[in-house]
Short mmCIF file of C-alpha atoms in Angstrom, two decimals:
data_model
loop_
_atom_site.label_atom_id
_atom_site.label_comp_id
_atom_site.label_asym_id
_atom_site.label_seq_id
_atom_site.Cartn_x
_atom_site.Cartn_y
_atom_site.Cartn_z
CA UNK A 21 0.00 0.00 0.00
CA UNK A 22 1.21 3.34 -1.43
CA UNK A 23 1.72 5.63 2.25
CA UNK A 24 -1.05 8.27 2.66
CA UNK A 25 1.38 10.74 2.06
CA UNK A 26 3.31 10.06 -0.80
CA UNK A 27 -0.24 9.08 -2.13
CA UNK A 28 -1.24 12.74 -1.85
CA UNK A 29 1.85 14.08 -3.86
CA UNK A 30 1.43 12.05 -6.42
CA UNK A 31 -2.17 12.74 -7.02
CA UNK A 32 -1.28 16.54 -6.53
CA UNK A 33 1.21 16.24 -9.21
CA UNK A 34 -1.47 14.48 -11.99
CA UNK A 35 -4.07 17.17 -10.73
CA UNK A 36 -1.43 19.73 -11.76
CA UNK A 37 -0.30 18.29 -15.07
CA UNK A 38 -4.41 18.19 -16.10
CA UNK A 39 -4.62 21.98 -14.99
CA UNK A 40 -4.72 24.95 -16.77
CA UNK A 41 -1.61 27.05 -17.49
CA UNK A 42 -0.06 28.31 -14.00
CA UNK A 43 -1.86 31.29 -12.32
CA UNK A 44 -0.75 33.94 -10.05
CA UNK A 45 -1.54 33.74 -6.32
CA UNK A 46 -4.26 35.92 -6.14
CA UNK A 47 -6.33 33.92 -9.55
CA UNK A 48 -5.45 30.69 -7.40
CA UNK A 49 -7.16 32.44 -4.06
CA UNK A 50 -9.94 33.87 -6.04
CA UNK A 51 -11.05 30.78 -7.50
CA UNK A 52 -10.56 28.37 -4.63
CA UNK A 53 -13.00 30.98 -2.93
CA UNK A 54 -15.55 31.29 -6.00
CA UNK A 55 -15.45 27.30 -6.09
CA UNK A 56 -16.30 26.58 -2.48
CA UNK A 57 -18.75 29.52 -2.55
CA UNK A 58 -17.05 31.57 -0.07
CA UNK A 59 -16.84 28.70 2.35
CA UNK A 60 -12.75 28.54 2.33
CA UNK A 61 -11.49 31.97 3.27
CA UNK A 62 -7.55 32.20 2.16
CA UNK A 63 -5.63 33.97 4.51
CA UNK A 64 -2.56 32.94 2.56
CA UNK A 65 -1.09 31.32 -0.77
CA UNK A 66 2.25 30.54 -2.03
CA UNK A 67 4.25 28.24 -4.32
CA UNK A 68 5.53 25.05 -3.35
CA UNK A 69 8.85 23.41 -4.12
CA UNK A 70 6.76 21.01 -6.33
CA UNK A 71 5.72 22.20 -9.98
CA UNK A 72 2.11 23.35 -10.09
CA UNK A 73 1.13 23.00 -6.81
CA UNK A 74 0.63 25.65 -3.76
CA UNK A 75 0.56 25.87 -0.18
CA UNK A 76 -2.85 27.38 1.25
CA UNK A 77 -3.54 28.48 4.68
CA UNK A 78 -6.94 28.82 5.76
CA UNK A 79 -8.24 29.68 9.30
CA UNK A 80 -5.15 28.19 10.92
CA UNK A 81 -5.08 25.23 8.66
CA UNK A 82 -2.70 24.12 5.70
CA UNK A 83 -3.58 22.15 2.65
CA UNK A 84 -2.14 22.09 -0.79
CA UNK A 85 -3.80 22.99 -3.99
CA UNK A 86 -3.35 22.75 -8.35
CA UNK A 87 -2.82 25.91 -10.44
CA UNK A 88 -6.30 25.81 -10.75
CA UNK A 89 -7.46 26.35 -7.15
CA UNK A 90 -10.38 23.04 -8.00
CA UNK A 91 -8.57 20.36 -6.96
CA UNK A 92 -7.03 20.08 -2.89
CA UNK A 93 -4.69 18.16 -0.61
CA UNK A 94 -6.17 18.23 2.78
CA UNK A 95 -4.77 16.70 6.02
CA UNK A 96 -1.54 15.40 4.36
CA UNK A 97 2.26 16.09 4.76
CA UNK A 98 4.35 17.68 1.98
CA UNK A 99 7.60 15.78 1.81
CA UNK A 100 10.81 16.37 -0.07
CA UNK A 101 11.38 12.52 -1.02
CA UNK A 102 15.57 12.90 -1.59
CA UNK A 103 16.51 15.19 1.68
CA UNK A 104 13.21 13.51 3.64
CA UNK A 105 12.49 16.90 4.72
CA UNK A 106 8.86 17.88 5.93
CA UNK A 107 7.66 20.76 3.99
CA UNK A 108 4.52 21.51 5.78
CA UNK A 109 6.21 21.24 9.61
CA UNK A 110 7.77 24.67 9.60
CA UNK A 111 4.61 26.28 8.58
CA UNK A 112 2.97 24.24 11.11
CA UNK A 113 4.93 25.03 14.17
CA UNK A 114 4.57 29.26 12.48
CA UNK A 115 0.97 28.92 12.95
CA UNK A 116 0.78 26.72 16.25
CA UNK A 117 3.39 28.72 18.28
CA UNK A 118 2.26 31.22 20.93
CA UNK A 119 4.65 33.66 22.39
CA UNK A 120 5.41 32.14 25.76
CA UNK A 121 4.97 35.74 27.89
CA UNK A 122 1.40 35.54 26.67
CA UNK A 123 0.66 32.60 28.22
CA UNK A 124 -1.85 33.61 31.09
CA UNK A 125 1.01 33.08 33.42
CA UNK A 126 -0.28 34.45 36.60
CA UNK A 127 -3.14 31.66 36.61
CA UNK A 128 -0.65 28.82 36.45
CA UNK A 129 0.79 26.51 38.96
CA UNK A 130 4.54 27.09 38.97
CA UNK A 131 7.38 25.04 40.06
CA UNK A 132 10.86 25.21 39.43
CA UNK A 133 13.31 22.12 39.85
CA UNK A 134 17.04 22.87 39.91
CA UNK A 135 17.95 26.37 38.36
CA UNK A 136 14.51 26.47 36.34
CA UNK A 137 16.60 27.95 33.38
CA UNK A 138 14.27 25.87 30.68
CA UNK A 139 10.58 27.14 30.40
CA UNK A 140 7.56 24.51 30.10
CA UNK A 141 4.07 25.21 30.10
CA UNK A 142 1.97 22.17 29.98
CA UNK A 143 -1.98 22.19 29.31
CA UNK A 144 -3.60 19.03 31.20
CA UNK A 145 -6.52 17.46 31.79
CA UNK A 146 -7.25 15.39 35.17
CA UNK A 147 -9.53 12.71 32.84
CA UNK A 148 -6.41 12.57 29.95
CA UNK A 149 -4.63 9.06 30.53
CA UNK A 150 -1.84 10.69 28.52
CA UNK A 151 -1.40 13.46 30.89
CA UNK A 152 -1.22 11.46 34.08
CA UNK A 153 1.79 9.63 32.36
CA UNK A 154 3.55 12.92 30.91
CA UNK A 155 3.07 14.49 34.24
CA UNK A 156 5.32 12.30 35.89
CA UNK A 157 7.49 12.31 33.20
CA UNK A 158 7.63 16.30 33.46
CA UNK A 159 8.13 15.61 37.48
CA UNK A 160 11.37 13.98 36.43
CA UNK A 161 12.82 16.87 34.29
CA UNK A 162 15.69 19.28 36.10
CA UNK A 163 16.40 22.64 35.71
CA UNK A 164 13.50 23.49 33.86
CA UNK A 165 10.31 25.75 35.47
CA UNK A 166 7.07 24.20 34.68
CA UNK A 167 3.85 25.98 34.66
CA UNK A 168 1.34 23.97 34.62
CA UNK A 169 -2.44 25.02 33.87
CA UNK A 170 -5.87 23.65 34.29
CA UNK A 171 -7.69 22.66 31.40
CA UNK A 172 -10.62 21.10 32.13
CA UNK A 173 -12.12 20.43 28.72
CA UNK A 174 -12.73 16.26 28.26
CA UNK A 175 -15.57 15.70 30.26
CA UNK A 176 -18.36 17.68 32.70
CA UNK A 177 -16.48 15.96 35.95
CA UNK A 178 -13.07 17.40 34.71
CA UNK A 179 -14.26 20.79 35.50
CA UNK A 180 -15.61 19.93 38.91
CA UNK A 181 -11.92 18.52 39.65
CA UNK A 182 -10.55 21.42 38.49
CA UNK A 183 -12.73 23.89 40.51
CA UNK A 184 -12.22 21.59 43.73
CA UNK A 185 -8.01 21.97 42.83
CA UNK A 186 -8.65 26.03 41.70
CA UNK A 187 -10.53 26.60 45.67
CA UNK A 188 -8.44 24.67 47.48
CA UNK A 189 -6.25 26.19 49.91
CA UNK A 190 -3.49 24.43 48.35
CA UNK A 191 -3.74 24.39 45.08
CA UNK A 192 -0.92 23.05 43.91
CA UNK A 193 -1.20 19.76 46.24
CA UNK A 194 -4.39 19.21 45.14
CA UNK A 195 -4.03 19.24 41.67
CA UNK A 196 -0.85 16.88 41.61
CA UNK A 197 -3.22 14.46 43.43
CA UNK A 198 -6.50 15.17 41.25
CA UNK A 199 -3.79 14.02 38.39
CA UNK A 200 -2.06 11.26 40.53
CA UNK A 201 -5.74 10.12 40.03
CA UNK A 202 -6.81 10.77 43.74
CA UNK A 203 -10.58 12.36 43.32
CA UNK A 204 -10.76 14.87 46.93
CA UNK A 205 -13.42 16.68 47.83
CA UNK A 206 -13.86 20.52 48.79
CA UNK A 207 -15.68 23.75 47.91
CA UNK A 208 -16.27 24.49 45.13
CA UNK A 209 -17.38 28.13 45.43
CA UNK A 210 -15.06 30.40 45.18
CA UNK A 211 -13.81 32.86 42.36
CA UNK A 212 -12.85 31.28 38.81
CA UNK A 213 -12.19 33.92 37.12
CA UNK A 214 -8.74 32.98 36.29
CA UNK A 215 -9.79 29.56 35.68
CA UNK A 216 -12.09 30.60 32.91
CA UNK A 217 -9.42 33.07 31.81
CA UNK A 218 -7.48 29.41 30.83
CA UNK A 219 -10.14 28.13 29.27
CA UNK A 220 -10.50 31.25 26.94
CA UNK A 221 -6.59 31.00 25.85
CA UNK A 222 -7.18 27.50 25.14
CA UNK A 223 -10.36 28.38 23.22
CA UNK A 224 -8.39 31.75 21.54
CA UNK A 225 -5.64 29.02 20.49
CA UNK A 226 -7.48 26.26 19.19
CA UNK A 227 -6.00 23.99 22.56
CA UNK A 228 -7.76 21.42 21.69
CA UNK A 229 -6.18 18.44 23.18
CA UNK A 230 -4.20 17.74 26.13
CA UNK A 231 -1.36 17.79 27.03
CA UNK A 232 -0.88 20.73 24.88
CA UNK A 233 2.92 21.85 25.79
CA UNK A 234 4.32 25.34 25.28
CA UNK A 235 8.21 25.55 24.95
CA UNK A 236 10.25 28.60 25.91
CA UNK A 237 10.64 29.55 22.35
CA UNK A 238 6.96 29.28 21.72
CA UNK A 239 6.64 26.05 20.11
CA UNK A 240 3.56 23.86 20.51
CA UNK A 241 3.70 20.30 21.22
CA UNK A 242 0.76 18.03 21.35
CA UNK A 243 -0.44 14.53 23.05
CA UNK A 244 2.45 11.95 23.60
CA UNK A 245 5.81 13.44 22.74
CA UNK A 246 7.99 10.44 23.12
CA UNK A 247 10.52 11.64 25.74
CA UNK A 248 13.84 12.00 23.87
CA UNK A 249 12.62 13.66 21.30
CA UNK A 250 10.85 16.27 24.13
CA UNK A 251 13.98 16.32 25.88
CA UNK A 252 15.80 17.55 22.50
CA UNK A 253 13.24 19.97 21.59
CA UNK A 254 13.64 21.64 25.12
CA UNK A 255 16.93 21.92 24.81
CA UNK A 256 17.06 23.26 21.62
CA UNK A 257 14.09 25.92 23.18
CA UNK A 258 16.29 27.01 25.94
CA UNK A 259 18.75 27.79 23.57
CA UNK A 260 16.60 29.66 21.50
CA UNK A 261 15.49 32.27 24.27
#
């Protein structure tokens, strides 16, 4: 079986040799717009290594498209088959990166192990298998400062585990044990303000699974990173600040 993604180049490049003559940019916009009757809104176009076919991001999305602007790669990886290089990763991690002092820092449980000279922030959810595991992973790390937020978004009892962590007297305690998988009770009532003010940035930047990780150079990283490649990519981070 052909891989999905080599799959998708190669019907890209027959949809471009059955085209019309190459257009400019702006032809290529207009008529991917006029074709899906105004449903695809092109916030930006541009030409691809590959022959006849263009990069197209739409509402924080990327997909690929012929000269004509009819025919569309969607949910596929460009690749450059003889260097292996991913084409579509660095506009990816453009569009997916958040500047890390906009993080809504203040609302965040911080710790800092060792010097705390690499920056984290890590998105979790109490009801996310996968974060219970990467948050003892991220327990492990040194010299990095973790900030660690509340996102309550999987299921209705996530968000009463989260308000039970945000009123608690100690916050922090309780939340490492809501995600050790402990379930305490407490009140409830109490001001959540900056617990909504989370859920708004998540929201804002299309957070839409957890853990969603923030490096210190702004770089997103989503679900199971396997751990040397997140140890590399913090590293490289900390250099980058």
């Amino acid at each position: 079986m052909i891989p999905r993604h080599i799959l998708a180049i190669t019907l890209a490049a027959l949809f471009a040799s059955g085209s019309a003559l190459a257009q400019s940019p702006a032809t290529i916009k207009a008529n991917i717009e006029r074709l899906t009757g105004g449903k695809v809104k092109v916030d930006q176009i541009q030409a691809t290594p590959a022959p006849g076919i263009y990069q197209v991001i739409s509402d924080g999305e990327v997909f690929y498209t012929d000269a004509s602007g009819r025919f569309g790669i969607i949910g596929g990886t460009m690749l450059d088959m003889q260097t292996r290089q991913d084409l579509t990763a660095d506009t990816m991690n453009r569009l997916t990166s958040v500047p890390f002092s906009s993080l809504p820092l203040k609302h965040a449980i911080k710790e800092v192990h060792g010097n705390g000279s690499r920056k984290v922030a890590l998105f979790e959810d109490p009801n996310c298998p996968i974060c219970r595991v990467f948050t003892k992973f991220v327990d492990q790390l040194d010299d990095v400062t973790v900030y660690r937020f509340m996102l309550p978004v999987i299921d209705p009892s996530s968000q009463a585990l989260a308000r039970t962590a945000w009123c608690s007297p100690d916050r922090a305690g309780t939340w490492k044990a809501i995600m050790a998988g402990r379930r305490p009770t407490g009140n409830q009532d109490c001001d959540v303000s900056g617990l909504v003010e989370i859920l708004k940035f998540g929201e804002k930047h299309r957070i839409q699974n957890t853990p969603t990780v923030f490096l210190g150079n702004g770089k997103r990283l989503v679900g199971a990173t396997p751990p040397e490649q997140f140890v590399a990519e913090l590293d490289a981070s900390g250099k980058a600040q």
